[in-house]
CSV table of C-alpha atoms in Angstrom, one decimal:
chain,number,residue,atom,x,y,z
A,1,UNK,CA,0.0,0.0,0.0
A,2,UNK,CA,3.1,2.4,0.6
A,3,UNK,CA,4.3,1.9,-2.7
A,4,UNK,CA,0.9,2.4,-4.2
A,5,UNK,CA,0.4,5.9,-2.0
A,6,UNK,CA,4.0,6.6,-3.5
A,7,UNK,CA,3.3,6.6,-7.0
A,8,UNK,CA,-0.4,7.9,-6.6
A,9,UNK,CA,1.5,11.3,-5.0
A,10,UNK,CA,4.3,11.0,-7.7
A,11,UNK,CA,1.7,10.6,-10.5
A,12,UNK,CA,-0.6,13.6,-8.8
A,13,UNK,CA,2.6,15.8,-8.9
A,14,UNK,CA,3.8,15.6,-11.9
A,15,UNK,CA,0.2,16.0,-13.5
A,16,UNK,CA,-0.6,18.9,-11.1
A,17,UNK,CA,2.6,20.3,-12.9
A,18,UNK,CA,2.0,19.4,-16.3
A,19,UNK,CA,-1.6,21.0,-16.0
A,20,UNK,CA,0.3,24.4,-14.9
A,21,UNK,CA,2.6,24.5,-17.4
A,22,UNK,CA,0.2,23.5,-20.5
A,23,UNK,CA,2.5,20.3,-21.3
A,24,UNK,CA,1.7,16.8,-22.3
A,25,UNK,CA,1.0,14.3,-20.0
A,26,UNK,CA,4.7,12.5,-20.4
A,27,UNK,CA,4.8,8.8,-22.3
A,28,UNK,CA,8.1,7.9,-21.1
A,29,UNK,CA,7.4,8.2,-16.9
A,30,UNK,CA,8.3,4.9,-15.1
A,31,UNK,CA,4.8,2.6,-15.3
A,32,UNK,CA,2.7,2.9,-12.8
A,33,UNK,CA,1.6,0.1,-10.4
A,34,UNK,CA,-0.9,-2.3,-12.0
A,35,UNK,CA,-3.9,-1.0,-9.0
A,36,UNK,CA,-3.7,2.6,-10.3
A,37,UNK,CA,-3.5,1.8,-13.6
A,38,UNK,CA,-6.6,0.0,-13.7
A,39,UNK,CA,-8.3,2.4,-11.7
A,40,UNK,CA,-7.1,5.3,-14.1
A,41,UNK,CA,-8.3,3.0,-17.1
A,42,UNK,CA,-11.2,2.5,-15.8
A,43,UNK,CA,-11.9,6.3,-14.7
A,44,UNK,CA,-11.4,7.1,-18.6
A,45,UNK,CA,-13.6,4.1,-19.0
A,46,UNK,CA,-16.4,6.3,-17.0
A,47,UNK,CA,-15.5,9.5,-19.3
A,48,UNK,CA,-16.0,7.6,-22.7
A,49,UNK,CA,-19.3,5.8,-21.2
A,50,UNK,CA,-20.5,9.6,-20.4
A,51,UNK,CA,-19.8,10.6,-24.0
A,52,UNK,CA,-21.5,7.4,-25.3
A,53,UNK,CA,-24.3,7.4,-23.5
A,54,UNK,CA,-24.5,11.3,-24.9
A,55,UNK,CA,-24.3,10.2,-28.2
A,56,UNK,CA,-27.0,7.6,-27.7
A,57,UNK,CA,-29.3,9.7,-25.9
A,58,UNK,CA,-29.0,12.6,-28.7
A,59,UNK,CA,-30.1,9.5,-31.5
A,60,UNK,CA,-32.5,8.7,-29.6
A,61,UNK,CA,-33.9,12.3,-29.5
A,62,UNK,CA,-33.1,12.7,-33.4
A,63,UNK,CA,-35.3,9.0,-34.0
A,64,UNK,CA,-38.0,9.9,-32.1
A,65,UNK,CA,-38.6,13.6,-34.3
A,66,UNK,CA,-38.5,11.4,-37.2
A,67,UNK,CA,-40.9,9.7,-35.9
A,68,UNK,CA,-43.3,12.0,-35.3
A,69,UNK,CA,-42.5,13.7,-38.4
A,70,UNK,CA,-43.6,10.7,-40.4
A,71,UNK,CA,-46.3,9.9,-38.5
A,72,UNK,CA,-47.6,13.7,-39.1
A,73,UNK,CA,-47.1,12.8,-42.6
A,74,UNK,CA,-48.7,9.4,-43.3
A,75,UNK,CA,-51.6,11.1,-41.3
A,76,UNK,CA,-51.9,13.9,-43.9
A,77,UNK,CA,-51.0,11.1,-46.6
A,78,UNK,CA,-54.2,8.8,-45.0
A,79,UNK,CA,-56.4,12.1,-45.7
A,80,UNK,CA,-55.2,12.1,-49.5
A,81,UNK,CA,-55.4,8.5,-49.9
A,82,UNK,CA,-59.1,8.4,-48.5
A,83,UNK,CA,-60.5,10.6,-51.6
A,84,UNK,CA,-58.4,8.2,-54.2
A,85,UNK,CA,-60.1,5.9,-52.5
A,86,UNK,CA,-63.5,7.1,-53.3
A,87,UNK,CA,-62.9,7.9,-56.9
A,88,UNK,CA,-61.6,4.6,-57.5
A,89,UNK,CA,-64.5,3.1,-55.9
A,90,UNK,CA,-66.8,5.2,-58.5
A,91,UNK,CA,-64.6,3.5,-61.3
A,92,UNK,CA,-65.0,0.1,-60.3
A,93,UNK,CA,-69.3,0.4,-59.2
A,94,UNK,CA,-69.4,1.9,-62.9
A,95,UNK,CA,-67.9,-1.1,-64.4
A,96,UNK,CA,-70.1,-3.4,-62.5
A,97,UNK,CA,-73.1,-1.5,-62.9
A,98,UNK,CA,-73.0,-1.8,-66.7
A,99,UNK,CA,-71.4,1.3,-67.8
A,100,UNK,CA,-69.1,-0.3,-70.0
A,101,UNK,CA,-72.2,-2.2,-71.5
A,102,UNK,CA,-73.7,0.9,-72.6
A,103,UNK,CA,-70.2,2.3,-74.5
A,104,UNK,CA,-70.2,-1.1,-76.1
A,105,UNK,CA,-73.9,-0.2,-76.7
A,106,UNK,CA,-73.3,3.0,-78.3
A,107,UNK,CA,-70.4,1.8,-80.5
A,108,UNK,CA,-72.6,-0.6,-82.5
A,109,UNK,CA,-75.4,1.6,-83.0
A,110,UNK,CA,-73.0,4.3,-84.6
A,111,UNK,CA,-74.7,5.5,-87.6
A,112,UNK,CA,-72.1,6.6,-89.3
A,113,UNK,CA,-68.1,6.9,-89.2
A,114,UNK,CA,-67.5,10.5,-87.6
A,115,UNK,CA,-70.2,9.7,-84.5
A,116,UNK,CA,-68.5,5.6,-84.2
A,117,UNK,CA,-64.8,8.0,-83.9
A,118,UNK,CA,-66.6,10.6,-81.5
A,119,UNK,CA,-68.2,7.8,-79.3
A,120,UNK,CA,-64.6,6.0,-79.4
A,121,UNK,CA,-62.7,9.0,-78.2
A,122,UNK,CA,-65.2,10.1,-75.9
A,123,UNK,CA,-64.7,6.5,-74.4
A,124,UNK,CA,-60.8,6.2,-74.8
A,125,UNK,CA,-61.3,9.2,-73.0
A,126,UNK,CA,-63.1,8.1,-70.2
A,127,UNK,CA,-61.1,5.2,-70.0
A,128,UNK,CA,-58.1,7.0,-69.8
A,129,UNK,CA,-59.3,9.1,-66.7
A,130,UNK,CA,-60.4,5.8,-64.7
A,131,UNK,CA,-56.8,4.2,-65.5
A,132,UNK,CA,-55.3,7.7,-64.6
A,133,UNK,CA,-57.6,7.7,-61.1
A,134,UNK,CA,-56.3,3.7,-60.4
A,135,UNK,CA,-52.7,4.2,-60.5
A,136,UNK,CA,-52.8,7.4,-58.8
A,137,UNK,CA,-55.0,4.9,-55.9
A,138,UNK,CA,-52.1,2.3,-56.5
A,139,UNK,CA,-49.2,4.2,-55.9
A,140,UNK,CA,-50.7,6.4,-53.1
A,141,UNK,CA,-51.4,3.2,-50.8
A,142,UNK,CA,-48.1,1.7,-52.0
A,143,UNK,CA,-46.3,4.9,-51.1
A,144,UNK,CA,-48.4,4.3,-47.3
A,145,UNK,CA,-47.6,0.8,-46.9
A,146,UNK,CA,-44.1,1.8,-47.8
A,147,UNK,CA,-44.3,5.0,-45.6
A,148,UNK,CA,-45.6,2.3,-42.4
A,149,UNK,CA,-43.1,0.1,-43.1
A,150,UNK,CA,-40.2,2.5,-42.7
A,151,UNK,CA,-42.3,3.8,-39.1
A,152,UNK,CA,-42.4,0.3,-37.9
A,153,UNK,CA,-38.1,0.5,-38.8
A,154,UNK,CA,-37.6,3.8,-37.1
A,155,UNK,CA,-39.6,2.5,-34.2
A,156,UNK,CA,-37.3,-0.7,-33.9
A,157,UNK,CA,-34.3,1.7,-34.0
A,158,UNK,CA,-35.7,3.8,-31.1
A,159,UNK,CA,-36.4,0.5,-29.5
A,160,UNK,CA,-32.9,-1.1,-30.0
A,161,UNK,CA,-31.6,2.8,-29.1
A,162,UNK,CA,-33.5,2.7,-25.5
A,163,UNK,CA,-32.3,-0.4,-24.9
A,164,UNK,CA,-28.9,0.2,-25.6
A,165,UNK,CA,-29.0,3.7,-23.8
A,166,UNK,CA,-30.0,1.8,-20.3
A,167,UNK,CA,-27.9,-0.9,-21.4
A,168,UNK,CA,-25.0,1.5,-21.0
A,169,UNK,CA,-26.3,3.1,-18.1
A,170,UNK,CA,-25.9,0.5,-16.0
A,171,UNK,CA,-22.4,-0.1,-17.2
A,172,UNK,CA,-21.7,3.3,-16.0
A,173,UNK,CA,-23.2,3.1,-12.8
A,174,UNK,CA,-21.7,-0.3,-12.2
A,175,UNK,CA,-18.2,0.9,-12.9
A,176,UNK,CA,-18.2,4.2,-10.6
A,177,UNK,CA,-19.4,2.0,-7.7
A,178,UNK,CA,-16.6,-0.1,-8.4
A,179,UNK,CA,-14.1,2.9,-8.6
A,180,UNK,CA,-15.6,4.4,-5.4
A,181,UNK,CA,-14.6,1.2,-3.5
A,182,UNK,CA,-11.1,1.0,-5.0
A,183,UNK,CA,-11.1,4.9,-4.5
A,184,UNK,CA,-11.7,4.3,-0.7
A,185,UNK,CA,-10.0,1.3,-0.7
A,186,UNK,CA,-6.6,2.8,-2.1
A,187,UNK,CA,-5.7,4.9,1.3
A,188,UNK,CA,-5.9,8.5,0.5
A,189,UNK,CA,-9.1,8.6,-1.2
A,190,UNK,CA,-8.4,12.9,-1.9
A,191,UNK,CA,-5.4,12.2,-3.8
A,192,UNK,CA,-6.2,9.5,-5.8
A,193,UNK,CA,-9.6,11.3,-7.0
A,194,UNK,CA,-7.2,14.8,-8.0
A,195,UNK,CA,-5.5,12.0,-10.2
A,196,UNK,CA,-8.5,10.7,-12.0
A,197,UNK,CA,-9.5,14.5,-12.2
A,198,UNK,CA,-6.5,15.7,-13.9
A,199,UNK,CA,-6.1,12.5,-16.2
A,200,UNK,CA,-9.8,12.9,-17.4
A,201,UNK,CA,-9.1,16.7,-18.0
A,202,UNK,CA,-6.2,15.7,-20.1
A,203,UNK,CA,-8.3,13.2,-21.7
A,204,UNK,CA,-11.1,15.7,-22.8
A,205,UNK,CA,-8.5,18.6,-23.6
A,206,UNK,CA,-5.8,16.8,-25.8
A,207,UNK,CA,-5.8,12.9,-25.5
A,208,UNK,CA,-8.9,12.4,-27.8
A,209,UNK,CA,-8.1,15.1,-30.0
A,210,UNK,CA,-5.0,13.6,-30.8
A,211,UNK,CA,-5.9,10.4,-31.4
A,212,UNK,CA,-8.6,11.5,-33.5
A,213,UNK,CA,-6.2,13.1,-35.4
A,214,UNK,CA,-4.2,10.3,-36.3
A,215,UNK,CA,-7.3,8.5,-37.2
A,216,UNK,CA,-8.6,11.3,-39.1
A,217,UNK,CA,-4.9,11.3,-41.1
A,218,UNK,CA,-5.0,7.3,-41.4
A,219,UNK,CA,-8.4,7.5,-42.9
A,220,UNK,CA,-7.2,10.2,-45.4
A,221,UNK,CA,-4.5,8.5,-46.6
A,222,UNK,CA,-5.9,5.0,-47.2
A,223,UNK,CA,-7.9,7.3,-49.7
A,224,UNK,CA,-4.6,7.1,-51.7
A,225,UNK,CA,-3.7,3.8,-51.1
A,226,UNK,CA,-5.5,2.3,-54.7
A,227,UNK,CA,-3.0,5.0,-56.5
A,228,UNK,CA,-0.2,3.2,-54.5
A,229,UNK,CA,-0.7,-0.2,-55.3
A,230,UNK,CA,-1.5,0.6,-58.8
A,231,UNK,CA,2.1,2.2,-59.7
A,232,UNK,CA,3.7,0.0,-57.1
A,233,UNK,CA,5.2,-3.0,-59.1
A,234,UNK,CA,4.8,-6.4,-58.0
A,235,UNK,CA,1.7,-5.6,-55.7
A,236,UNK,CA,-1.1,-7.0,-57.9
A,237,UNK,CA,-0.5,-10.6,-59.4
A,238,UNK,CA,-3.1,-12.0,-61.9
A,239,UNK,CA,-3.6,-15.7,-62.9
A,240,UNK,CA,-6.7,-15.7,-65.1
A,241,UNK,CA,-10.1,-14.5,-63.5
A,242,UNK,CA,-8.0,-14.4,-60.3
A,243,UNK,CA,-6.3,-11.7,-58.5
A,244,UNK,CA,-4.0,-11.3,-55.3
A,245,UNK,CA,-3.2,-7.9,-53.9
A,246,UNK,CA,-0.2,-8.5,-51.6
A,247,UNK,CA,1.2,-5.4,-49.7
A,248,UNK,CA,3.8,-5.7,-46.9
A,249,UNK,CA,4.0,-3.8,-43.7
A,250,UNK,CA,7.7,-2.6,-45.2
A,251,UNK,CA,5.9,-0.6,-47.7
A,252,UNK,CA,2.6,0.5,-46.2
A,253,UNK,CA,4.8,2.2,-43.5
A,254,UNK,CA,6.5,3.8,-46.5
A,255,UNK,CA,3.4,4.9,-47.9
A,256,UNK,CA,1.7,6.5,-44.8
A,257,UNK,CA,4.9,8.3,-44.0
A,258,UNK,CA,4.9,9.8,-47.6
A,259,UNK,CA,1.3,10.7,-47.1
A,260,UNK,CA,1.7,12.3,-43.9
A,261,UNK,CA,4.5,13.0,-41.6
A,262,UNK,CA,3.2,12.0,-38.2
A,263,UNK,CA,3.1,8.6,-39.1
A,264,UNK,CA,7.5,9.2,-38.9
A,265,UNK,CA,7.3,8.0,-35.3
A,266,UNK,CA,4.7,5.1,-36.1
A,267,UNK,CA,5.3,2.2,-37.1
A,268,UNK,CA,2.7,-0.6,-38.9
A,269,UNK,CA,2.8,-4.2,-38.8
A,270,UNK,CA,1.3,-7.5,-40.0
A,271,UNK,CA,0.7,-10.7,-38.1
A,272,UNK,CA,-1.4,-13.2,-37.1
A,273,UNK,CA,-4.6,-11.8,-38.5
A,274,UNK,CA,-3.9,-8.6,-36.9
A,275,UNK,CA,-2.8,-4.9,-37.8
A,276,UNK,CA,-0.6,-3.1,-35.1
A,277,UNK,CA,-0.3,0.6,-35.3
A,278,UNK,CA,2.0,1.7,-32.4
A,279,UNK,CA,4.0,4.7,-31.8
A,280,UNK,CA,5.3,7.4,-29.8
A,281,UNK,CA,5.9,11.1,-30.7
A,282,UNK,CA,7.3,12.3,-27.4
A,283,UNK,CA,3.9,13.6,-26.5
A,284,UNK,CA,1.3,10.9,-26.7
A,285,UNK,CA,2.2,6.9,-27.0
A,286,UNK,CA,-0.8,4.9,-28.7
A,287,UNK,CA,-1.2,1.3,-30.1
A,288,UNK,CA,-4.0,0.4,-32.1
A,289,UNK,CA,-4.7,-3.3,-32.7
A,290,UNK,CA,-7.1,-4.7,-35.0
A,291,UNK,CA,-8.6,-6.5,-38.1
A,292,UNK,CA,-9.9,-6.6,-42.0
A,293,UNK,CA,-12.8,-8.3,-42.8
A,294,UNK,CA,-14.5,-8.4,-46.4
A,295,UNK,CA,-17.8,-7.2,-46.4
A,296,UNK,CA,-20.4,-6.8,-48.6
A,297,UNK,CA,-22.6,-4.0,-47.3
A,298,UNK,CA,-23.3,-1.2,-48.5
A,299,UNK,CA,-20.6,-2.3,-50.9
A,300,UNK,CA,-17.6,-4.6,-51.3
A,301,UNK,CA,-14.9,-3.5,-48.8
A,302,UNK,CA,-12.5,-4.8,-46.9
A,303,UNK,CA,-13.0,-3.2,-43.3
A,304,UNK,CA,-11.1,-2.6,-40.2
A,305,UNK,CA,-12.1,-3.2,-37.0
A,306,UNK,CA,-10.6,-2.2,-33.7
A,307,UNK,CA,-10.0,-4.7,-31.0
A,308,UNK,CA,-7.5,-2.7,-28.6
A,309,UNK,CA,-6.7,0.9,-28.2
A,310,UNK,CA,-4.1,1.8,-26.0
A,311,UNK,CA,-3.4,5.2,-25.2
A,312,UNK,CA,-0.3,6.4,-23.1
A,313,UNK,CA,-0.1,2.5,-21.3
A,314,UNK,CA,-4.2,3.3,-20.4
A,315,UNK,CA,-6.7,0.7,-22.4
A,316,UNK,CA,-9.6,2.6,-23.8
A,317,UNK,CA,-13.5,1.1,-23.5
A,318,UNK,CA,-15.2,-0.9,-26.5
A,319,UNK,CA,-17.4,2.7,-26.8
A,320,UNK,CA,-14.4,4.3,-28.1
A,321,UNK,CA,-13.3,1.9,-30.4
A,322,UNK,CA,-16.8,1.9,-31.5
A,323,UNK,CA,-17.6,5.2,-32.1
A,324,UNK,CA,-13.6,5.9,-34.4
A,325,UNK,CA,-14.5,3.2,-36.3
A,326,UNK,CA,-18.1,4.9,-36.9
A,327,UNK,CA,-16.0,8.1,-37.6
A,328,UNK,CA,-13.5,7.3,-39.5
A,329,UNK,CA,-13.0,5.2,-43.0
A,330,UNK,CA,-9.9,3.0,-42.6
A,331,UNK,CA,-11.3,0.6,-45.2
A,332,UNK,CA,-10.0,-0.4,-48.6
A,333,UNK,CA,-12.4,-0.9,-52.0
A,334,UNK,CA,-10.9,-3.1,-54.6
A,335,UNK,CA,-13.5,-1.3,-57.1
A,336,UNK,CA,-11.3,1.9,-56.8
A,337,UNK,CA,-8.5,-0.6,-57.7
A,338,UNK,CA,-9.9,-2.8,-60.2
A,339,UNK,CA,-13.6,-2.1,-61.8
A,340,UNK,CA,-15.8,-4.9,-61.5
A,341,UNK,CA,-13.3,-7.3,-58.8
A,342,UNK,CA,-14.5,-8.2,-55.7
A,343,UNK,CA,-12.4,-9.2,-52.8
A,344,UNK,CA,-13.2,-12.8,-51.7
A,345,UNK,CA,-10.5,-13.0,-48.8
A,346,UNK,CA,-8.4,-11.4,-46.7
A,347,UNK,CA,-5.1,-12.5,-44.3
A,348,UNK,CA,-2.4,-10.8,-42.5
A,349,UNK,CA,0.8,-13.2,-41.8
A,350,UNK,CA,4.7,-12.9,-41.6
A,351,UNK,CA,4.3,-9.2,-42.4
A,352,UNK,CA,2.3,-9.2,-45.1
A,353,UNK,CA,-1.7,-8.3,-45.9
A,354,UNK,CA,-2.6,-10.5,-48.6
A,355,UNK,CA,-6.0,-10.5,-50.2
A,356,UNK,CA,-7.5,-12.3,-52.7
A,357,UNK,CA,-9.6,-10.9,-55.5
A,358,UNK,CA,-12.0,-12.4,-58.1
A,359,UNK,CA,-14.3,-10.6,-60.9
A,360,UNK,CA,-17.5,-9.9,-59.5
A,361,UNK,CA,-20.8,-8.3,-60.0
């Protein structure tokens, strides 16, 4: 406990410090014990659920105004639809009630060519109108089933929405109760909260906009990456309907730092089925762990997804990961390689990504 008071007051000083003097938290301090490091992680964890559970509560508030906005609208569109209804009723009770016998009638008892061509047009005329008065009736009540079937949608988001929002509620709640017992647990309670104070203040002031940064540059530059492969030789290999795009971590890490120079102090590798982006600029240290998956919707992609996000030695909560990956593009499209190829696989081994690629639709 002594050495844990220790480093808690070392910690506290040097971020009291740091927060005077405007610098950045330092990446290169001795480790802290493993008991205040989980308590730090999980006092960012608390941050990051407050910002989720922000985002999910605005959704929530943006679903249920589209609700009501399409609900004011299929009312007014139930209104229209109502005297379609009735004029399309008239149409059909005059066909059954032997109006079309009578312009069949009045056709064959034409007495001459001019009134047979003025009953016909009178007639095509007529005709014309009721076919005119059934498709408008058609596509009116197919436009309102369609217009339901989208409110029935909107009200399973706000459903899944609510759920999730209380889902995450609890998550929140569950973690500060656990942080309040390791807080009063830890053996001076004061200090340790001034550390989770300042680390959440650096958090919300600099660590998140720096790592969305260097998402924000990642996601530009894989923009670029098509042109790359394209006028890199030896990238692309072909054997008859068959393609393989094989890139290795030597040259993507040659082709970020090209496309921006922050990736200098990063480097990228591939193994195992997994990307690792890890680096250190002097300011901030992160490592970013994931994967590529080929997907089909809303196109044919190879995505990445984030399985571990490390910033500065402190693991950030599946929330964050979540919400970069809903911010930021780090996929790859073989269309804007290749027209008309599809990617049908996807591997990362002995430094290498290797995916394979086949004509498609």
């Amino acid at each position: 406990m002594r050495r844990l008071l220790i480093a808690v007051l070392t910690a506290s000083a040097i971020l009291l410090f740091l927060t005077r003097t405007n610098a950045l938290l330092p990446v290169n301090a001795e480790p802290l014990p493993e008991e205040t490091r989980k308590l730090l992680e999980k006092s960012l964890s608390v941050v990051e659920l407050d910002r989720e559970i922000e985002r999910i509560s605005n959704l929530k508030g943006q679903t249920q105004t589209e609700i009501e906005i399409r609900e004011k609208r299929l009312s007014a569109q139930e209104i229209a639809i109502a005297v379609h209804r009735e004029k399309a009723g008239r149409v059909l009770r005059s066909y059954y009630m032997g109006y079309k016998d009578f312009w069949l009638s009045a056709l064959l008892n034409a007495n001459s060519l001019p009134e047979l061509i003025r009953v016909w047009d009178t007639m095509d005329m007529i005709l014309q109108s009721d076919h005119k008065t059934m498709d408008n009736y058609s596509a009116d009540y197919q436009e309102l089933k369609l217009g339901y079937g989208q409110l029935q949608r909107d009200k399973n988001d706000l459903d899944a929405v609510e759920r999730d929002l209380i889902a995450q509620r609890e998550r929140i709640t569950a973690l500060q109760q656990e942080l309040e017992q390791a807080i009063a647990a830890s053996g001076d309670e004061k200090m340790m909260l001034k550390l989770m104070e300042e680390l959440q203040a650096y958090w919300k002031n600099v660590g998140i906009y720096e790592v969305k940064q260097h998402f924000r540059a990642l996601a530009d530059a894989m923009k670029n990456l098509p042109d790359y492969v394209k006028d890199t030789p030896g990238i692309i290999e072909s054997n008859g309907l068959k393609t393989k795009l094989t890139i290795s971590d030597e040259q993507l890490n040659e082709f970020l730092r090209k496309e921006d120079s922050r990736f200098d102090d990063f480097s990228f590798t591939f193994d195992k089925d997994l990307l690792t982006m890890e680096g250190d600029n002097g300011h901030i240290q992160v490592k970013i762990q994931g994967r590529y998956t080929v997907e089909e919707e809303p196109e044919n992609s190879i995505r990445f997804h984030v399985d571990s996000l490390i910033f500065n030695g402190l693991a950030l909560p599946d929330t964050t990961r979540a919400d970069l990956e809903r911010e930021f593009d780090l996929g790859f499209y073989p269309q804007k390689l290749i027209k008309f190829v599809k990617a049908q696989s996807v591997e990362m081994k002995d430094g290498k990504l290797i995916v394979q690629l086949a004509i498609g639709g």
